[in-house]
Amino acid sequence: MSMIRDLRAAVRPALRRGRTSSDYDATRDPSVTSAVVDCGVYRDGKRVSDHVSPAKAMERVREEGGFAWIGLHEPTEREFAGIAQEFGLHPLAVEDAVQAHQRPKLERYDDTLFTVFKTIHYVEHAELTSTSEVVETGEVMCFTGRNFIVTVRHGGQGSLRALRHRLQQDPELLAKGPSAVLHAIADQVVDGYLAVADAVQDDIDEVEIDVFSAATSRRGGDAGRIYQLKREVLEFKRAVSPLLRPMQLLSERPMRLVDPDIQTYFRDVADHLARVSEQVLAFDDLLNSILQANLAQATVAQNEDMRKITSWAAIFAVPTMIAGIYGMNFDYMPELRWKFGYPTVLVVTVGICFAIHRGFKRNGWL
């Protein structure tokens, strides 16, 4: 595992040289780790510095006021060590931020709030199959202090670049400090949940229509597709449900690191999150019902096939029985010497088979 991290650390600088000019340029300051995507100092809602290292950003904040916003993408332990020391981040939170794959949560370490968000991205697909990937997850972790916020992103989704630019266009909100940035991140994540929920709803509607269509009801639908969609909804649920409690705390419990005005905005985020959570739970229940209906249709189809097989077996049993009787090699059997015996047996056989077929048809077995 350490070898993979060292390889990623060696390759990362070369990959980051291809960034646009709007990204943070680590080559302007050799002391800055290559994991830093952007680093800026904000005062009175306006950005007052560009292309500085986290250490220099905090130095300016201590001297002139404001707050620093440092954004990182998949840092290694070595890359994050200096920043963790500079901002006094707790080792347990640092370990979680580096290793990723954490459960959404809110923890307080001294004068720092550590928040973990699961980002969800809907994967477009032409047709839903039993192997289709419906949702893709990532993580955004936030260290929020009195005069700084450090964001750590994992995964290819959930970029905060557009969010940073949008906040910089609203100095009045950004002047509220790091808690305004934390709210904006939470709001963007939850808005992403809403968009994904709408897209997943379309997939579920498609599967539901297919299961109950006339063409599919004969073959019992496709349980593989339903099960795959259910697994993707479960992944969605793991991102949404654990975040309910942290959003409730941020919106209801007074915190020194959260501006009272921003706390009101967190209530709106908590309401949206509660709505998404209810949708995801409804998705899970609906998929359970669809899966049960699909299995029931398969069982009914099997029963219908068995009744048809049984009916035809009963019909063919008549000529088989008669042929078996007359196939016995006895000298003295009825009608063996009669001129019309053969056609009579055929007529009787066909008549009995027709009567049995009509009876089964009348009862719905054929």
mmCIF file of C-alpha atoms in Angstrom, residues 6 26 30 46 67 111 135 188 214 275 300 321:
data_model
loop_
_atom_site.group_PDB
_atom_site.id
_atom_site.type_symbol
_atom_site.label_atom_id
_atom_site.label_comp_id
_atom_site.label_asym_id
_atom_site.label_seq_id
_atom_site.Cartn_x
_atom_site.Cartn_y
_atom_site.Cartn_z
ATOM 1 C CA ASP A 6 4.836 6.689 -3.121
ATOM 2 C CA ALA A 26 2.478 24.914 -7.194
ATOM 3 C CA PRO A 30 8.569 25.119 -4.158
ATOM 4 C CA LYS A 46 -12.752 39.497 -1.099
ATOM 5 C CA PHE A 67 -9.256 33.686 6.718
ATOM 6 C CA ASP A 111 -11.092 24.581 17.989
ATOM 7 C CA VAL A 135 -23.916 6.239 -9.048
ATOM 8 C CA GLN A 188 -23.578 21.877 -3.186
ATOM 9 C CA ALA A 214 -46.977 -7.628 -21.323
ATOM 10 C CA ARG A 275 -36.281 15.162 1.650
ATOM 11 C CA VAL A 300 -46.821 -17.632 -12.007
ATOM 12 C CA MET A 321 -52.782 -46.247 -22.903
#
